[in-house]
PDB file of C-alpha atoms in Angstrom:
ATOM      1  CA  UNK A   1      17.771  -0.239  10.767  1.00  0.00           C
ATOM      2  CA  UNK A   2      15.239  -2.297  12.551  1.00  0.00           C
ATOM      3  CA  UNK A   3      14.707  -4.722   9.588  1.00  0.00           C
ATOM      4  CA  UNK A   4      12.919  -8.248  11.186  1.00  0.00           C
ATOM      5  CA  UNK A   5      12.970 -11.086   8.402  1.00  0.00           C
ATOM      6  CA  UNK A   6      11.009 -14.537   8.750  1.00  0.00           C
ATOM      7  CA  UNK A   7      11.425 -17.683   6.911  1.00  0.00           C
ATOM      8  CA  UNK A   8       9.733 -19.268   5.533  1.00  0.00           C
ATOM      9  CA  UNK A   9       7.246 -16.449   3.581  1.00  0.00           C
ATOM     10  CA  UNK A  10       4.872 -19.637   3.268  1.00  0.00           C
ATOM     11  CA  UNK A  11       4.863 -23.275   3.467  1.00  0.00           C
ATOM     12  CA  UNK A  12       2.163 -25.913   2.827  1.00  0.00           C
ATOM     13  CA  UNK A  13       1.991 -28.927   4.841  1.00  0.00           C
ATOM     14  CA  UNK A  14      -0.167 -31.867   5.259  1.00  0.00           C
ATOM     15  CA  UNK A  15      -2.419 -32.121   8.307  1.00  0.00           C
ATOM     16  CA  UNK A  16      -0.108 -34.121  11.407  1.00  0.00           C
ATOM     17  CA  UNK A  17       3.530 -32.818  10.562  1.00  0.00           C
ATOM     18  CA  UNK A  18       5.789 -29.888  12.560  1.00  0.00           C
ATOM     19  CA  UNK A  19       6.345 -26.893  10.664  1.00  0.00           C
ATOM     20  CA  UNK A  20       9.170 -24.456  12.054  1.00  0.00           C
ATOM     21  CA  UNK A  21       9.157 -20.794  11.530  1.00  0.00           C
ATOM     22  CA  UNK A  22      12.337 -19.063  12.064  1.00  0.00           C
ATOM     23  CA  UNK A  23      12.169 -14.980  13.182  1.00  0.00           C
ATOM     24  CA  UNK A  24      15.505 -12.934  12.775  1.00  0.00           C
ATOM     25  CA  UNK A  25      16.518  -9.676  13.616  1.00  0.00           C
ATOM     26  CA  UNK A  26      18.786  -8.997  11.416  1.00  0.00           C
ATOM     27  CA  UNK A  27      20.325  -5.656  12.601  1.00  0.00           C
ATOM     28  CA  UNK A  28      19.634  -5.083  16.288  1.00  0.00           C
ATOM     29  CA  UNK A  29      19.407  -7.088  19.324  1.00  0.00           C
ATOM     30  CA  UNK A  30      15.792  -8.104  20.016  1.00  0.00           C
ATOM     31  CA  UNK A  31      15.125  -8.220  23.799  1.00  0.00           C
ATOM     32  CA  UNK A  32      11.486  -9.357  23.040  1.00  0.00           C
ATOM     33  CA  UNK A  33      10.232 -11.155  20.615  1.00  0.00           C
ATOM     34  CA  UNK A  34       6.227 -11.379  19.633  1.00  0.00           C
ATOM     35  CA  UNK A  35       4.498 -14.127  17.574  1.00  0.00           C
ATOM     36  CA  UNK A  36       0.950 -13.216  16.345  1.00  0.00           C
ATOM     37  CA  UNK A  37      -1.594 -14.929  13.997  1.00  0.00           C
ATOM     38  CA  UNK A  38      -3.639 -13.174  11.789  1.00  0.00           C
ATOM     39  CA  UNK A  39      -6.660 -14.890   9.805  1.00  0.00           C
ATOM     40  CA  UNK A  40      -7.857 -13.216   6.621  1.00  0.00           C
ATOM     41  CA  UNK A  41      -9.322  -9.679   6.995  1.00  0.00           C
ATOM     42  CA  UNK A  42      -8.782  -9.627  11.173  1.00  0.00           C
ATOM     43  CA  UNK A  43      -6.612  -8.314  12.964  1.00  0.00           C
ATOM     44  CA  UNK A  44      -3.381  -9.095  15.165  1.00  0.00           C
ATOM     45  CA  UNK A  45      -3.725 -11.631  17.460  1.00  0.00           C
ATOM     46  CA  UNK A  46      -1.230 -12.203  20.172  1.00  0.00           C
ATOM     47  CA  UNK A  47       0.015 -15.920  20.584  1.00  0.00           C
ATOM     48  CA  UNK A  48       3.326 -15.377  22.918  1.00  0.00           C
ATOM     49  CA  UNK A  49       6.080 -12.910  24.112  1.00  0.00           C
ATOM     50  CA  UNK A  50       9.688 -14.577  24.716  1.00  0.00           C
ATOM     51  CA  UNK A  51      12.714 -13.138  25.952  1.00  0.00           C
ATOM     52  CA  UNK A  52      15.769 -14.059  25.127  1.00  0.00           C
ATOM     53  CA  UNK A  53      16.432 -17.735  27.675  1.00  0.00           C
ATOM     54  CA  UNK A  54      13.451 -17.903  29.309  1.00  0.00           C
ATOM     55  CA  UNK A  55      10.528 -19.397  28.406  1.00  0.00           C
ATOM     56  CA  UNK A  56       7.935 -17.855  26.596  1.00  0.00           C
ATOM     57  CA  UNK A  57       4.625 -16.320  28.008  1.00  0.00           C
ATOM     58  CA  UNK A  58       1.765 -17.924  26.136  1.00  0.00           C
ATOM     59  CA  UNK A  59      -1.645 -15.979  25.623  1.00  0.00           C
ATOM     60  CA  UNK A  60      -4.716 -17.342  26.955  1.00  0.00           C
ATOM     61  CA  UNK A  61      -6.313 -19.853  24.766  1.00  0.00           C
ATOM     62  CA  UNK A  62      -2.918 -20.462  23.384  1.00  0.00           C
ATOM     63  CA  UNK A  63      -1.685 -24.004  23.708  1.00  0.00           C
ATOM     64  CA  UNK A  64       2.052 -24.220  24.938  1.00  0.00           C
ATOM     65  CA  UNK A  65       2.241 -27.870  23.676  1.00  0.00           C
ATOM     66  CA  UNK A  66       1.064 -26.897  20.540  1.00  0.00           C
ATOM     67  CA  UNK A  67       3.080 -23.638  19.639  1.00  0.00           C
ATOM     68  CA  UNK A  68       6.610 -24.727  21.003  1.00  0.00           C
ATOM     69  CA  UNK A  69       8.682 -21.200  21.028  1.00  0.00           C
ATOM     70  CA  UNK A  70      12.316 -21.048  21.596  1.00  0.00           C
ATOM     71  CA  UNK A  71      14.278 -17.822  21.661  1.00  0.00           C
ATOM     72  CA  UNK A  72      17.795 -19.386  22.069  1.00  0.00           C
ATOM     73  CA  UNK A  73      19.661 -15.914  21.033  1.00  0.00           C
ATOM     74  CA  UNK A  74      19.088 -11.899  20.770  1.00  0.00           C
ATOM     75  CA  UNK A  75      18.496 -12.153  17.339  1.00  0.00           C
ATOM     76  CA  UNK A  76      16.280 -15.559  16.892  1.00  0.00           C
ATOM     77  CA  UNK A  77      13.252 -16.848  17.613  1.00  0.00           C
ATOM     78  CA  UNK A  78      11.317 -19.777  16.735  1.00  0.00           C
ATOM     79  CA  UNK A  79       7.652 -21.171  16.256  1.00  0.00           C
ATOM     80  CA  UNK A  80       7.163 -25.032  15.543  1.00  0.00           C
ATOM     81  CA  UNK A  81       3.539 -25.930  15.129  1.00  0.00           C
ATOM     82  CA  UNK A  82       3.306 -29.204  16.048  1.00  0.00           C
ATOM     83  CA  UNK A  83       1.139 -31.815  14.961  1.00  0.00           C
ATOM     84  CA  UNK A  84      -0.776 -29.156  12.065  1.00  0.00           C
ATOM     85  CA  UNK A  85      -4.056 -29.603  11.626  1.00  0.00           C
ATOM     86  CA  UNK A  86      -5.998 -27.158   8.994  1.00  0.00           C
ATOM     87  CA  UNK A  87      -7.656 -25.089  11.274  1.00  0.00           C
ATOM     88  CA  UNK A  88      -4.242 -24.026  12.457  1.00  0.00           C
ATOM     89  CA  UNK A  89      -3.469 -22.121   8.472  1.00  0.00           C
ATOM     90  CA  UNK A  90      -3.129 -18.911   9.214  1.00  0.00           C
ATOM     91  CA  UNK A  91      -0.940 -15.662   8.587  1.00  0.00           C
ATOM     92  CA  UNK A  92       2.025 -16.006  11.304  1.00  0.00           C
ATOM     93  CA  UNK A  93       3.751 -12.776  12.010  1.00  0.00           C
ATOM     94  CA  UNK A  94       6.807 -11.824  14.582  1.00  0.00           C
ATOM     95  CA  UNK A  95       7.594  -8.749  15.920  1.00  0.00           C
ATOM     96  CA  UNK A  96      10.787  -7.821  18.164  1.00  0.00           C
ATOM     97  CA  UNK A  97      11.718  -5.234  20.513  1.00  0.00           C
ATOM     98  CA  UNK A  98      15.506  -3.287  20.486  1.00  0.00           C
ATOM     99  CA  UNK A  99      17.507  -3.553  23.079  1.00  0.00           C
ATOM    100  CA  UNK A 100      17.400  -0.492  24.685  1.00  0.00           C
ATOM    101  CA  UNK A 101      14.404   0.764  22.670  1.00  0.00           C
ATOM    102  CA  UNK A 102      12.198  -1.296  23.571  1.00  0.00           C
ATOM    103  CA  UNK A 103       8.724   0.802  23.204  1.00  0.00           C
ATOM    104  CA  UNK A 104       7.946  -0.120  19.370  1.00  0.00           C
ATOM    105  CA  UNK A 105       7.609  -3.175  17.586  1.00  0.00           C
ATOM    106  CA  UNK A 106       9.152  -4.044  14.612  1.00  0.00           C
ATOM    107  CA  UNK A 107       7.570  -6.552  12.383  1.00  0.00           C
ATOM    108  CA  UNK A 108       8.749  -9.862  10.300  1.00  0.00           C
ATOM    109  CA  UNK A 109       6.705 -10.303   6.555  1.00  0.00           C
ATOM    110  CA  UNK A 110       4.883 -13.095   8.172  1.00  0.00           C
ATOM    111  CA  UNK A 111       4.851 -16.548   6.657  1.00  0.00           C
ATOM    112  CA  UNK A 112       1.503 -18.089   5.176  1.00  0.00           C
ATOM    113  CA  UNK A 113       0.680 -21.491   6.582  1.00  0.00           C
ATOM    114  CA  UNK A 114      -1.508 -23.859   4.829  1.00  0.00           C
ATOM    115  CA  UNK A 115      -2.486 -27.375   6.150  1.00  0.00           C
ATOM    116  CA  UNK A 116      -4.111 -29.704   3.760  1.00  0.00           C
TER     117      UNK A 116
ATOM    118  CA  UNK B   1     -15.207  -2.088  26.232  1.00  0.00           C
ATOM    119  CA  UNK B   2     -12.310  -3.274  24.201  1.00  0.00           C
ATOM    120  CA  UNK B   3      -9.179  -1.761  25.504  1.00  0.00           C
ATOM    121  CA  UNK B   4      -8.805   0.077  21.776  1.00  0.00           C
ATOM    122  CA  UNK B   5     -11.215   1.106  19.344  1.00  0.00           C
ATOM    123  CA  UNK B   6     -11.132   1.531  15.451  1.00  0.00           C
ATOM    124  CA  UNK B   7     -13.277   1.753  12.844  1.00  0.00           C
ATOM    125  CA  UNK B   8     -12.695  -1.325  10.947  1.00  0.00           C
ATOM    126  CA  UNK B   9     -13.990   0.242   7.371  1.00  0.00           C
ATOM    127  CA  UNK B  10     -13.744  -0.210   4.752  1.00  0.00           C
ATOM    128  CA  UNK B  11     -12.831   3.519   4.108  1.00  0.00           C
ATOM    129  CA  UNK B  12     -12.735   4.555   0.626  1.00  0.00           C
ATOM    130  CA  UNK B  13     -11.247   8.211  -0.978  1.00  0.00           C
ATOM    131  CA  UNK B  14     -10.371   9.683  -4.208  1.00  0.00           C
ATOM    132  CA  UNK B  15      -6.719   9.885  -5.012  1.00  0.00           C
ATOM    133  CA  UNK B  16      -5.694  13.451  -3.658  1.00  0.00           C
ATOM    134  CA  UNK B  17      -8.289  13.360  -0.550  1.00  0.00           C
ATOM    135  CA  UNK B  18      -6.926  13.746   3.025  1.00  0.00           C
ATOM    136  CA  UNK B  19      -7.753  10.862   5.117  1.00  0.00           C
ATOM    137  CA  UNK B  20      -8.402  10.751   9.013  1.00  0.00           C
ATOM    138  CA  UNK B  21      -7.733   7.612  10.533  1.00  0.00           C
ATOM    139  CA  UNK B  22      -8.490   7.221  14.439  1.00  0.00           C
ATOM    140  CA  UNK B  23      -8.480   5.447  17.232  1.00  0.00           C
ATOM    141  CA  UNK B  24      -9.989   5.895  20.877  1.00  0.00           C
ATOM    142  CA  UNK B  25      -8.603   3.836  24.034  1.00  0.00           C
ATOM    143  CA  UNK B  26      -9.460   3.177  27.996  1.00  0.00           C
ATOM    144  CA  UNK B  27      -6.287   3.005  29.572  1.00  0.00           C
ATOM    145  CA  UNK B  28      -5.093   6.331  30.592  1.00  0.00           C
ATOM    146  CA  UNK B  29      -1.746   4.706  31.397  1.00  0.00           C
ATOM    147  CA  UNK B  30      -0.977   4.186  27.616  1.00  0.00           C
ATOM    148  CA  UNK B  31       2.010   7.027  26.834  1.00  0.00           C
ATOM    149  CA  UNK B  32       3.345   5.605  23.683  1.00  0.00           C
ATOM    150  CA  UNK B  33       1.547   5.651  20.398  1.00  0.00           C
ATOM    151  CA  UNK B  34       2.031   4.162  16.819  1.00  0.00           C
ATOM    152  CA  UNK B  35       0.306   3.740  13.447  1.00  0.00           C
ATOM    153  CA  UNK B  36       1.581   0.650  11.531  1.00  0.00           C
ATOM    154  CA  UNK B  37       0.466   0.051   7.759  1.00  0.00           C
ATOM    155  CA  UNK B  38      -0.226  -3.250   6.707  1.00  0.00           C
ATOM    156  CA  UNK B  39      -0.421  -4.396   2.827  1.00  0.00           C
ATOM    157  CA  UNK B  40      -2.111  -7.272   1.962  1.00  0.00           C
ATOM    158  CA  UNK B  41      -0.019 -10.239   3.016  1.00  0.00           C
ATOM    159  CA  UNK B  42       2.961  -8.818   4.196  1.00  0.00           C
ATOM    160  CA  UNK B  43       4.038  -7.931   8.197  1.00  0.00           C
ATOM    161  CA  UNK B  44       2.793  -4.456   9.772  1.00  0.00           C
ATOM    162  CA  UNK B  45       5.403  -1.413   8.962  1.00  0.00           C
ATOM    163  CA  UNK B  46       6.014   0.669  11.393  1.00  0.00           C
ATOM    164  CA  UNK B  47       5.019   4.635  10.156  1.00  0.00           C
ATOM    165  CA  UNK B  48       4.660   6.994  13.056  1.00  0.00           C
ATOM    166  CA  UNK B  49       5.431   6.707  16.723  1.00  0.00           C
ATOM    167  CA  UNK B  50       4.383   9.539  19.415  1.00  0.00           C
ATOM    168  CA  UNK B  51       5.151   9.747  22.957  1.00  0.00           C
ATOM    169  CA  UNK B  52       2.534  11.203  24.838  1.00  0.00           C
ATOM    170  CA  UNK B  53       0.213  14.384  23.703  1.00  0.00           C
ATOM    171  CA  UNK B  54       0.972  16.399  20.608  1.00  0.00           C
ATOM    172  CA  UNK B  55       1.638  16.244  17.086  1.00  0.00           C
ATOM    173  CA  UNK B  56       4.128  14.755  14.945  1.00  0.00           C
ATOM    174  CA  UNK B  57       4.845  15.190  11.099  1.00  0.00           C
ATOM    175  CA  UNK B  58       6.578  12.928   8.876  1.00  0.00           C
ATOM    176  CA  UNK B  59       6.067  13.910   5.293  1.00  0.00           C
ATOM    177  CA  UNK B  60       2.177  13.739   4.063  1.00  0.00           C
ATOM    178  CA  UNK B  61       1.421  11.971   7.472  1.00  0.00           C
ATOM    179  CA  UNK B  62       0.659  13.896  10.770  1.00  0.00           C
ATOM    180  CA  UNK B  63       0.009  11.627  13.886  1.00  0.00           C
ATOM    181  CA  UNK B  64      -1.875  13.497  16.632  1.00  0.00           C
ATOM    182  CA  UNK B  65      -2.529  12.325  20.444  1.00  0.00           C
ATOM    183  CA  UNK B  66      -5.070  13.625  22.814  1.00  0.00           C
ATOM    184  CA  UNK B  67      -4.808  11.957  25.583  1.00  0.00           C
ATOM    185  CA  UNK B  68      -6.999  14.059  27.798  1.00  0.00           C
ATOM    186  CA  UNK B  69      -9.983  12.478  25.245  1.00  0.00           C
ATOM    187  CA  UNK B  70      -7.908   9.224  25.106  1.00  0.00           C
ATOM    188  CA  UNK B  71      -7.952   9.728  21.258  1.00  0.00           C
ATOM    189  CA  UNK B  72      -5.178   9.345  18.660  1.00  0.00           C
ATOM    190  CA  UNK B  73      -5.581  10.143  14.896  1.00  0.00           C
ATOM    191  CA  UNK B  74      -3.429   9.637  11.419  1.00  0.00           C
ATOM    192  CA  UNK B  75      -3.750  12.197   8.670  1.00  0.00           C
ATOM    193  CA  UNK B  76      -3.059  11.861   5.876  1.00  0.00           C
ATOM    194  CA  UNK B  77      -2.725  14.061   3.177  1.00  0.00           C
ATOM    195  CA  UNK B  78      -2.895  14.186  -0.592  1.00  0.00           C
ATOM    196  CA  UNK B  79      -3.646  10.675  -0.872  1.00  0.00           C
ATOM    197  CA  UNK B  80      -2.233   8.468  -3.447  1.00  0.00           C
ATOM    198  CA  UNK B  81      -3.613   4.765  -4.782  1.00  0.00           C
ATOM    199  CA  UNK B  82      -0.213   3.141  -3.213  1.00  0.00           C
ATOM    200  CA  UNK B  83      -1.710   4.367   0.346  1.00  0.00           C
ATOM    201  CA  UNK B  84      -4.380   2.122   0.434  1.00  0.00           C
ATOM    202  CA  UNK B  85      -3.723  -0.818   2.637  1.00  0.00           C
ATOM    203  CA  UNK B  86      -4.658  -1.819   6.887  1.00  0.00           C
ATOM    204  CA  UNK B  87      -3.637   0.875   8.955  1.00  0.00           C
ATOM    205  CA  UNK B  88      -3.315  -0.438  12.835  1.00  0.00           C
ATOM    206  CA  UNK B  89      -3.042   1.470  15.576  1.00  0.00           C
ATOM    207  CA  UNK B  90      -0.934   0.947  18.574  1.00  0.00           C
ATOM    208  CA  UNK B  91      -0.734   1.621  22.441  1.00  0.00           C
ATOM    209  CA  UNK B  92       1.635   0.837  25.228  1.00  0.00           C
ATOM    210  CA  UNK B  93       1.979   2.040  28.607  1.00  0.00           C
ATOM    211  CA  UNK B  94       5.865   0.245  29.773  1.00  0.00           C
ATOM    212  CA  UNK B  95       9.057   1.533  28.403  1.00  0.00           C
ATOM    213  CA  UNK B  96       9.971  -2.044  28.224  1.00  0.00           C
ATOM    214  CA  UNK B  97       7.183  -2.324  26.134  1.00  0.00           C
ATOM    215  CA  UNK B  98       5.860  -5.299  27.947  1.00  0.00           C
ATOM    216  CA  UNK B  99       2.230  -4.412  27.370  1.00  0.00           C
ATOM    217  CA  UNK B 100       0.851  -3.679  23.452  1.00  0.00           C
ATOM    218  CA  UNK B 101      -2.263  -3.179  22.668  1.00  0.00           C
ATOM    219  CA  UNK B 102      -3.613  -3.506  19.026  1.00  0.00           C
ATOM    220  CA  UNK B 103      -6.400  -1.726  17.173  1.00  0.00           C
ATOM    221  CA  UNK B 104      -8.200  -3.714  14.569  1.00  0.00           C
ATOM    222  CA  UNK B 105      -7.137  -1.804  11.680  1.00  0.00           C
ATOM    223  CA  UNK B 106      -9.300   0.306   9.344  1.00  0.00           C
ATOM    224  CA  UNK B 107      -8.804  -0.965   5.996  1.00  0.00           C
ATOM    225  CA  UNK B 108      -8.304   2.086   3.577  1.00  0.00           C
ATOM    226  CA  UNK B 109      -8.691   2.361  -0.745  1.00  0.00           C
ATOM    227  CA  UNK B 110      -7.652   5.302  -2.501  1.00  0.00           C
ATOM    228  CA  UNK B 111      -9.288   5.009  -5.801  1.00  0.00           C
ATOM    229  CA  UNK B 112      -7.421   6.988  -8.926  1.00  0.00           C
TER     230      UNK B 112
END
């Protein structure tokens, strides 16, 4: 059990368009949901926590406007980059929380961005 | 001082070594532990998960804790090529798990 999926695995996009990534948990309830970016060869970095209706706490540095969130049920969450620009391709990862459980992560594959 | 510390690597072994991965921390309020594994483009995986001090076996890996040194560790034994990948180390101090903290990740090869 446990199993996070993410969609899409990558997408390429040209430099001022949205680009939605969609975080499931596909067999638990996720209390928490993570979103991290991860740029070649480095590690995690934490963008934003949501919980389930509420709005999502945003990292510092982290622009709200930017890197709209919206966790609408227990078992999705989503990340819309707005406006792309190329410094914004990156390795986007999610990570939940059970319900209940809720001291371990599980991870999504991530989904490769690319901005032209 | 970062809140968590890992050798970033890389760390290379023959097939068949036994490989210590570890990881030192700060915050003596951190009680839960976990190693993920990362392959190259793909999402951590979650391998071993400790609460508190002590050992834990799963197979050919053994996850220890001391937290009296604030030091965790991965072993791993008999080592095998489809081992190497990023292995990230985790920390959190709230059951509700409000409050992870990341190693780098030490980036291991096992050569055959």
């Amino acid at each position: 059990g446990a199993v996070v999926s993410q969609h899409p695995s990558w997408v390429i996009c040209k430099s001022g368009t949205s680009v939605k990534i969609e975080c499931r948990s596909l067999d638990f309830q996720a209390t928490t949901m993570f979103w991290y970016r991860q740029f070649p060869k480095q590690s995690l970095m934490l963008m934003a926590t949501s919980n389930e209706g509420s709005k999502a706490t945003y990292e510092q540095g982290v622009e709200k406007d930017k890197f709209l969130i919206n966790h609408a049920s227990l078992t999705l969450s989503t990340l819309t980059v707005t406006s792309a620009h190329p410094e914004d391709s990156s390795f986007y990862i999610c990570s939940a929380t059970r319900q209940g459980a809720t001291d371990t992560q599980y991870f999504g594959p991530g989904t490769r961005l690319t901005v032209l | 001082q970062k809140e968590v510390e890992q050798d970033p690597g890389p760390l290379s072994v023959p097939e068949g070594a036994i490989v210590s991965l570890n990881c030192t921390y700060s915050n003596s309020a951190f009680q839960y532990f976990m190693w993920y594994r990362q392959y190259s483009r793909k999402g951590p995986e979650l391998l071993m998960y400790t609460y508190s001090s002590g050992n834990k076996e799963d197979g050919r890996f053994t996850a220890q804790v001391d937290k009296s040194s604030k030091y965790i560790s991965l072993f791993i034994r008999d080592s095998q090529p489809s081992d190497s990948a990023t292995y990230l180390c985790a920390m959190s101090d709230k059951v509700y798990g409000q409050n992870f903290v990341f190693g780098p990740g030490t980036r291991l090869s096992v050569l055959p």
